[in-house]
Structures are given as structure tokens and as C-alpha cells.
PDB file of C-alpha atoms in Angstrom:
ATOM      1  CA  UNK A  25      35.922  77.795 177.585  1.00 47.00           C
ATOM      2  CA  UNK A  26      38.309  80.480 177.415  1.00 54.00           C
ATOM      3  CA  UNK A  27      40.367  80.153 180.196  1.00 51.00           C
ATOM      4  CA  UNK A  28      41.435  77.602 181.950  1.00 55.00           C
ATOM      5  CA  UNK A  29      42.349  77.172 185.911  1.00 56.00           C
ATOM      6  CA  UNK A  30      45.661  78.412 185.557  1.00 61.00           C
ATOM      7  CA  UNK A  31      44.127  81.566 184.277  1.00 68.00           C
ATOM      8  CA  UNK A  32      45.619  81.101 180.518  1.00 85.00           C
ATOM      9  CA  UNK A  33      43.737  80.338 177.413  1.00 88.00           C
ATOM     10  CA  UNK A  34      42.757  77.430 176.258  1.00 94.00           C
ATOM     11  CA  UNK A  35      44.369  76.106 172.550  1.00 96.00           C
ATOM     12  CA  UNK A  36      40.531  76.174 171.194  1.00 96.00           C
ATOM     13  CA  UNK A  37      40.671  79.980 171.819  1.00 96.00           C
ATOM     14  CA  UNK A  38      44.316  80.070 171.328  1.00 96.00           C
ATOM     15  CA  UNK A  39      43.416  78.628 167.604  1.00 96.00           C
ATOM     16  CA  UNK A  40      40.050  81.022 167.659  1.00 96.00           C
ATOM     17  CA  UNK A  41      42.229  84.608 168.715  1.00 96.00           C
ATOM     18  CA  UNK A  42      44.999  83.178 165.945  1.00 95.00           C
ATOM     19  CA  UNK A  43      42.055  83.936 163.191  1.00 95.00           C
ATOM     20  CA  UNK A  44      42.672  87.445 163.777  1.00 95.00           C
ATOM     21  CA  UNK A  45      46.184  87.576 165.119  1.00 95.00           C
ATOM     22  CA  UNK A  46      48.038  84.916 163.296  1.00 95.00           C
ATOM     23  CA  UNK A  47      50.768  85.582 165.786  1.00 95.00           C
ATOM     24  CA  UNK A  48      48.882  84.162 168.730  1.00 94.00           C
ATOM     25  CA  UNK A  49      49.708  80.704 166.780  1.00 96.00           C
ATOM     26  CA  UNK A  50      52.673  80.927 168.492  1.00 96.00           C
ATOM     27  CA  UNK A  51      51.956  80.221 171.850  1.00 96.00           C
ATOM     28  CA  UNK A  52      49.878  77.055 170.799  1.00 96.00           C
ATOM     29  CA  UNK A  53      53.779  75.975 168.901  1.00 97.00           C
ATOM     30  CA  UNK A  54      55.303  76.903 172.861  1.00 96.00           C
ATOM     31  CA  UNK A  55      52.980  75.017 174.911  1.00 97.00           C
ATOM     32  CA  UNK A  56      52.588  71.790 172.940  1.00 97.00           C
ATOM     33  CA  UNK A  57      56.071  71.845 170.556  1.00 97.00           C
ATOM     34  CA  UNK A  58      58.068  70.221 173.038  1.00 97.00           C
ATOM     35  CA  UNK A  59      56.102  67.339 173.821  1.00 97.00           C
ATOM     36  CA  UNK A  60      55.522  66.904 170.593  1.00 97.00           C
ATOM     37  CA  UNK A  61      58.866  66.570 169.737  1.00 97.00           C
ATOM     38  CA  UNK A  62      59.914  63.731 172.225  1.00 97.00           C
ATOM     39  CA  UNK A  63      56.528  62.185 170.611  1.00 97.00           C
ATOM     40  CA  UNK A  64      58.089  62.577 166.950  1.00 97.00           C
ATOM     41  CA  UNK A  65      61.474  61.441 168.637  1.00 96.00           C
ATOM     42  CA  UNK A  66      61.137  58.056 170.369  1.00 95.00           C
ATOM     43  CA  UNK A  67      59.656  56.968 166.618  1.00 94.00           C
ATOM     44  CA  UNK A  68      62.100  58.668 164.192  1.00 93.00           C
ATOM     45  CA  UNK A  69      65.163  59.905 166.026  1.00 93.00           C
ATOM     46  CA  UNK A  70      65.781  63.080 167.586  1.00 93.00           C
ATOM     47  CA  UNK A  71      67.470  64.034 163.853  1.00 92.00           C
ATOM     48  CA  UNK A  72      64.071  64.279 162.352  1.00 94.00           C
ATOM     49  CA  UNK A  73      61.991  65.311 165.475  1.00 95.00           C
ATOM     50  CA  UNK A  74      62.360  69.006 164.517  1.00 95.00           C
ATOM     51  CA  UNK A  75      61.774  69.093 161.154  1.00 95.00           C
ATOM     52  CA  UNK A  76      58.855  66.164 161.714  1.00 96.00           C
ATOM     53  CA  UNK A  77      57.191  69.034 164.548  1.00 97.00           C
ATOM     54  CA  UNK A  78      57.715  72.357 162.284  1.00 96.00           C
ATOM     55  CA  UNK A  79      55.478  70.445 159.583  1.00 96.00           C
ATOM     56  CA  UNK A  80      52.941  69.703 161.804  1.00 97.00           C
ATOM     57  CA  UNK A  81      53.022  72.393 163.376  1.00 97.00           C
ATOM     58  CA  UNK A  82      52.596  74.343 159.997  1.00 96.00           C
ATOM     59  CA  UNK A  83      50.105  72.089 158.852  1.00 97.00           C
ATOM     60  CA  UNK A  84      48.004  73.167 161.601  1.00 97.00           C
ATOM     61  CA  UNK A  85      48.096  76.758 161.502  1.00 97.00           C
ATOM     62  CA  UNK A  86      47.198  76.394 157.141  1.00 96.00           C
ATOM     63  CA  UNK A  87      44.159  74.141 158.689  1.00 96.00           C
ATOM     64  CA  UNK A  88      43.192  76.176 162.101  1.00 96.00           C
ATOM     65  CA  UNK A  89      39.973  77.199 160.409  1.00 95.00           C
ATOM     66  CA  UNK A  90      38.821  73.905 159.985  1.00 95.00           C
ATOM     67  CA  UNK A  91      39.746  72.953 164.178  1.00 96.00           C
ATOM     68  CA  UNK A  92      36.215  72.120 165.775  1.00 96.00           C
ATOM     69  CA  UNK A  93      36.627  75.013 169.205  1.00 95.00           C
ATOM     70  CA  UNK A  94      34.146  72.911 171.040  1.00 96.00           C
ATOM     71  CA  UNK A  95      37.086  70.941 172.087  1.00 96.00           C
ATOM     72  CA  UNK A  96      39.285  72.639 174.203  1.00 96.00           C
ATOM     73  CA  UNK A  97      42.815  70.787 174.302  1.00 97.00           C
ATOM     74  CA  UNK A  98      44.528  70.710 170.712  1.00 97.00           C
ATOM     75  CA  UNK A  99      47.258  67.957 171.806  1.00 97.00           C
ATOM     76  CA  UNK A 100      44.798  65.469 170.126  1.00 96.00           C
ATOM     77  CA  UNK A 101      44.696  67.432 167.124  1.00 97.00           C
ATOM     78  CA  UNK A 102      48.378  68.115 167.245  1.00 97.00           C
ATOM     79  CA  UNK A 103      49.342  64.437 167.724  1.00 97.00           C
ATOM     80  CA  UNK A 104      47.147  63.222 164.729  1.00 97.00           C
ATOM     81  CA  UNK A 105      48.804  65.160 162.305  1.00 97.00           C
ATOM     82  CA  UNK A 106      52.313  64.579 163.514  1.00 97.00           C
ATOM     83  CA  UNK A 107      51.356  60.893 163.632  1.00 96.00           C
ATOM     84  CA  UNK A 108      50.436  61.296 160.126  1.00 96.00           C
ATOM     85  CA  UNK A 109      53.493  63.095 159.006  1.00 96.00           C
ATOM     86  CA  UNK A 110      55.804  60.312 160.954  1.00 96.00           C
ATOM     87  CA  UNK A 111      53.696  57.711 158.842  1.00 94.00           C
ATOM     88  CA  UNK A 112      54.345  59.322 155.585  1.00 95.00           C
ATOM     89  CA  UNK A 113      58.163  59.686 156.473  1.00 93.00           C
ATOM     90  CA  UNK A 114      58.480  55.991 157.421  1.00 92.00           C
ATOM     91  CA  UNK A 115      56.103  55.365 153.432  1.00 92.00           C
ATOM     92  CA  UNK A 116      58.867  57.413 151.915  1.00 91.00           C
ATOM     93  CA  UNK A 117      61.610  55.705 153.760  1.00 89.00           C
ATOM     94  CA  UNK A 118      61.049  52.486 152.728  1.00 88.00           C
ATOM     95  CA  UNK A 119      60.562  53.221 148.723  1.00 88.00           C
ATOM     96  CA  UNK A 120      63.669  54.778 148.943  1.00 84.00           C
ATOM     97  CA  UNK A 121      65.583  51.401 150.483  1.00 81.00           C
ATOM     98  CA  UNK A 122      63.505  49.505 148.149  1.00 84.00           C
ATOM     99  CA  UNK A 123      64.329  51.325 144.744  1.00 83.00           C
ATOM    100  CA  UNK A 124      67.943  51.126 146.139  1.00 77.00           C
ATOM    101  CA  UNK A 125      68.041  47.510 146.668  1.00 78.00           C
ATOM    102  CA  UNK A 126      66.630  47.694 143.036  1.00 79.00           C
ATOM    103  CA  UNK A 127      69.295  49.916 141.738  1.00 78.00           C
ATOM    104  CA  UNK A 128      72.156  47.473 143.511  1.00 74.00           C
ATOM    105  CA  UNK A 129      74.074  50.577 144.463  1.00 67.00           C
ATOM    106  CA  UNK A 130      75.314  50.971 148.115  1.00 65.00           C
ATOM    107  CA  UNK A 131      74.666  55.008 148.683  1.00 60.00           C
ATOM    108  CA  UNK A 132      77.003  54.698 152.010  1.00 62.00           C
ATOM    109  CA  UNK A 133      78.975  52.743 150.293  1.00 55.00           C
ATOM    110  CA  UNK A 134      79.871  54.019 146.829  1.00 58.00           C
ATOM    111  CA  UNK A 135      81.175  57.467 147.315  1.00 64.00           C
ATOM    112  CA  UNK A 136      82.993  56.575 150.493  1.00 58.00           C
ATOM    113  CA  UNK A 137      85.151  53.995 147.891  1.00 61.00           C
ATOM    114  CA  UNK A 138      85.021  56.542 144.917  1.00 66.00           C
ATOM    115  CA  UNK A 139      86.869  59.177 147.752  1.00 66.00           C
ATOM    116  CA  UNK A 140      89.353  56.535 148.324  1.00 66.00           C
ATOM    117  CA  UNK A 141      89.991  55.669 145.026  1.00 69.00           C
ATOM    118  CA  UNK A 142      90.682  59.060 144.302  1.00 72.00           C
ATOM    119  CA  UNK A 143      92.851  59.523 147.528  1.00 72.00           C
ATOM    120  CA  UNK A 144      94.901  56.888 146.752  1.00 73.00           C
ATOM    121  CA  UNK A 145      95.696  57.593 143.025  1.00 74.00           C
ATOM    122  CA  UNK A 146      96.686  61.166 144.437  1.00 71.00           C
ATOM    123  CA  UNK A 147      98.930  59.617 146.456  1.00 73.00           C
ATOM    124  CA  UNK A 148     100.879  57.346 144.183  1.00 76.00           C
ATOM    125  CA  UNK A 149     100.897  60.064 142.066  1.00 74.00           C
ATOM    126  CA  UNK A 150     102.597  61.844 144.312  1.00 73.00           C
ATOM    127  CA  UNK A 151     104.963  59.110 145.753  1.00 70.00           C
ATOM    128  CA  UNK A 152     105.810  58.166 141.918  1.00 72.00           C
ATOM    129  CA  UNK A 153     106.759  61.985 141.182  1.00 73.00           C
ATOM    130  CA  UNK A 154     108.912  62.163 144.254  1.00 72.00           C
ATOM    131  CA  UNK A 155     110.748  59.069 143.216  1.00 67.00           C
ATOM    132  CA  UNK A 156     111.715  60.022 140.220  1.00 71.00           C
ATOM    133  CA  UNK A 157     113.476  63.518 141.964  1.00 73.00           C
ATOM    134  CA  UNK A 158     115.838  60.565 143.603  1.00 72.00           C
ATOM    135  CA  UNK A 159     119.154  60.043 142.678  1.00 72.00           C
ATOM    136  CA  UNK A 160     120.214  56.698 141.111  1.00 66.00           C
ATOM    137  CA  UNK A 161     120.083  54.086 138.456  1.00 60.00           C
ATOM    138  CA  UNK A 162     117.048  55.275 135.867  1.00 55.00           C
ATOM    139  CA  UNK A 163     115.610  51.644 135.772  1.00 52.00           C
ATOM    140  CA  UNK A 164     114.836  51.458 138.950  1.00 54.00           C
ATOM    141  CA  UNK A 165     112.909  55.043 139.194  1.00 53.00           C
ATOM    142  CA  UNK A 166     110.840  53.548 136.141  1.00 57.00           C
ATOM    143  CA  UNK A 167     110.077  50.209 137.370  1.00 59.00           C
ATOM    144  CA  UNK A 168     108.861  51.638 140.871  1.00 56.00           C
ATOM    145  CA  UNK A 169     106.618  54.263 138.822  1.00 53.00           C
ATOM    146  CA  UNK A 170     105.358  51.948 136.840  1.00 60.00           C
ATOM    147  CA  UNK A 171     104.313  49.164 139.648  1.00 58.00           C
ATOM    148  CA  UNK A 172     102.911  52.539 141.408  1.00 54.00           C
ATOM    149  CA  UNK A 173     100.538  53.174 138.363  1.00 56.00           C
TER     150      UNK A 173
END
């Protein structure tokens, strides 16, 4: 089928005409992408949706050779290999938590503390140089620079 009762192509031909034209891809990405995306969304986030959609979507144009044009929707198609993609994010996911549980190191945590550290020693630093500018007894310049240190 090459049409269908709308008048516009059907993604088999869509696919078929994109042999030639590569560019005719595109309006395959414009009729399905969104739906797709709330697909890929509702199971990863809408932070990943995008990313998650562009794969799949570029995974199917390196395979569109290989799409069987007897069947004339591609949503099937399209939702297999997103599915697929969504799977192998959620794989990767978890070996990362796991190897971090292994390592013991909190990736939120750690720099966020390593930041403070730093801001903190900046700013005794700074508080210890400014005391010393003051006026007054010596001993007491050096005893609040060293319990700042």
C-alpha cells in the first residue's frame, strides 16, 4: 500500500522512497517521534526520552533495508527497538549502582563535601587573614588563627 486514506504514505513506503532519498527518513522521525517519546518517557524520565528516541530512531534508518514493506505501519518496528534501547539503559544503570555500592563511594555525595571542604578552608583563610589586619594584643590575633586552622 502506498497511500493511505488520508492520502499520505504509508511508513513501509516512507522506509522504501528513504532507499533512494535518505531524506524522506525524516518524515517517518515526524510522524512517529513524538509518541515515541512519551513511550521512552513514562519508563525513563522525560531527561532521557530524547536521547533514548534519537537512538532509535537512528538505529532504524542504519537498519531500513532490512524492514519487511509488507507491513505497512512502522510504530511496531519503532517501539521494539526503543524498547530495546530502554532495556539496555536500565542493564547499564544498574552495573553502574552496583560497582558503586562496590566501590563504597557516594558519587552525589563526595564532591558535594570535597566543594565544602574547600569552601570552608577558603573562608577561614580568609577570616584568619583579616584578623590579623586588627588592632590589638598579638596573642590574641594568634590564638584565634590558630583555632581557625
Amino acid at each position: 500500500m502506498i497511500a493511505n486514506e488520508s492520502g499520505r504514505a504509508d511508513d513501509a513506503e516512507l522506509i522504501r522512497r528513504s532507499e533512494r532519498d535518505p531524506e524522506a527518513f525524516a518524515d517517518l522521525f515526524e510522524r512517529h517521534a513524538p509518541a515515541l517519546r512519551r513511550y521512552v518517557a513514562r519508563r525513563l524520565g522525560p531527561s532521557l526520552a530524547d536521547d533514548i528516541v534519537s537512538d532509535a530512531f537512528l538505529a532504524a534508518f542504519r537498519r531500513r533495508g532490512r524492514y519487511d514493506l509488507s507491513h505497512p505501519d512502522a510504530r511496531p518496528w519503532l517501539y521494539g527497538i526503543a524498547a530495546r534501547l530502554v532495556s539496555r539503559h536500565r542493564r547499564v544503570e544498574i552495573r553502574f549502582y552496583r560497582a558503586l555500592v562496590r566501590s563504597g563511594v557516594d558519587e552525589i555525595v563526595e564532591p558535594y563535601a570535597e566543594r565544602v571542604d574547600d569552601r570552608v578552608a577558603a573562608q577561614q583563610a580568609g577570616l584568619a587573614a583579616a584578623l590579623m589586619q586588627l588592632p590589638g594584643p598579638g596573642h590574641a590575633r594568634r590564638s584565634v588563627d590558630q583555632t581557625l586552622r
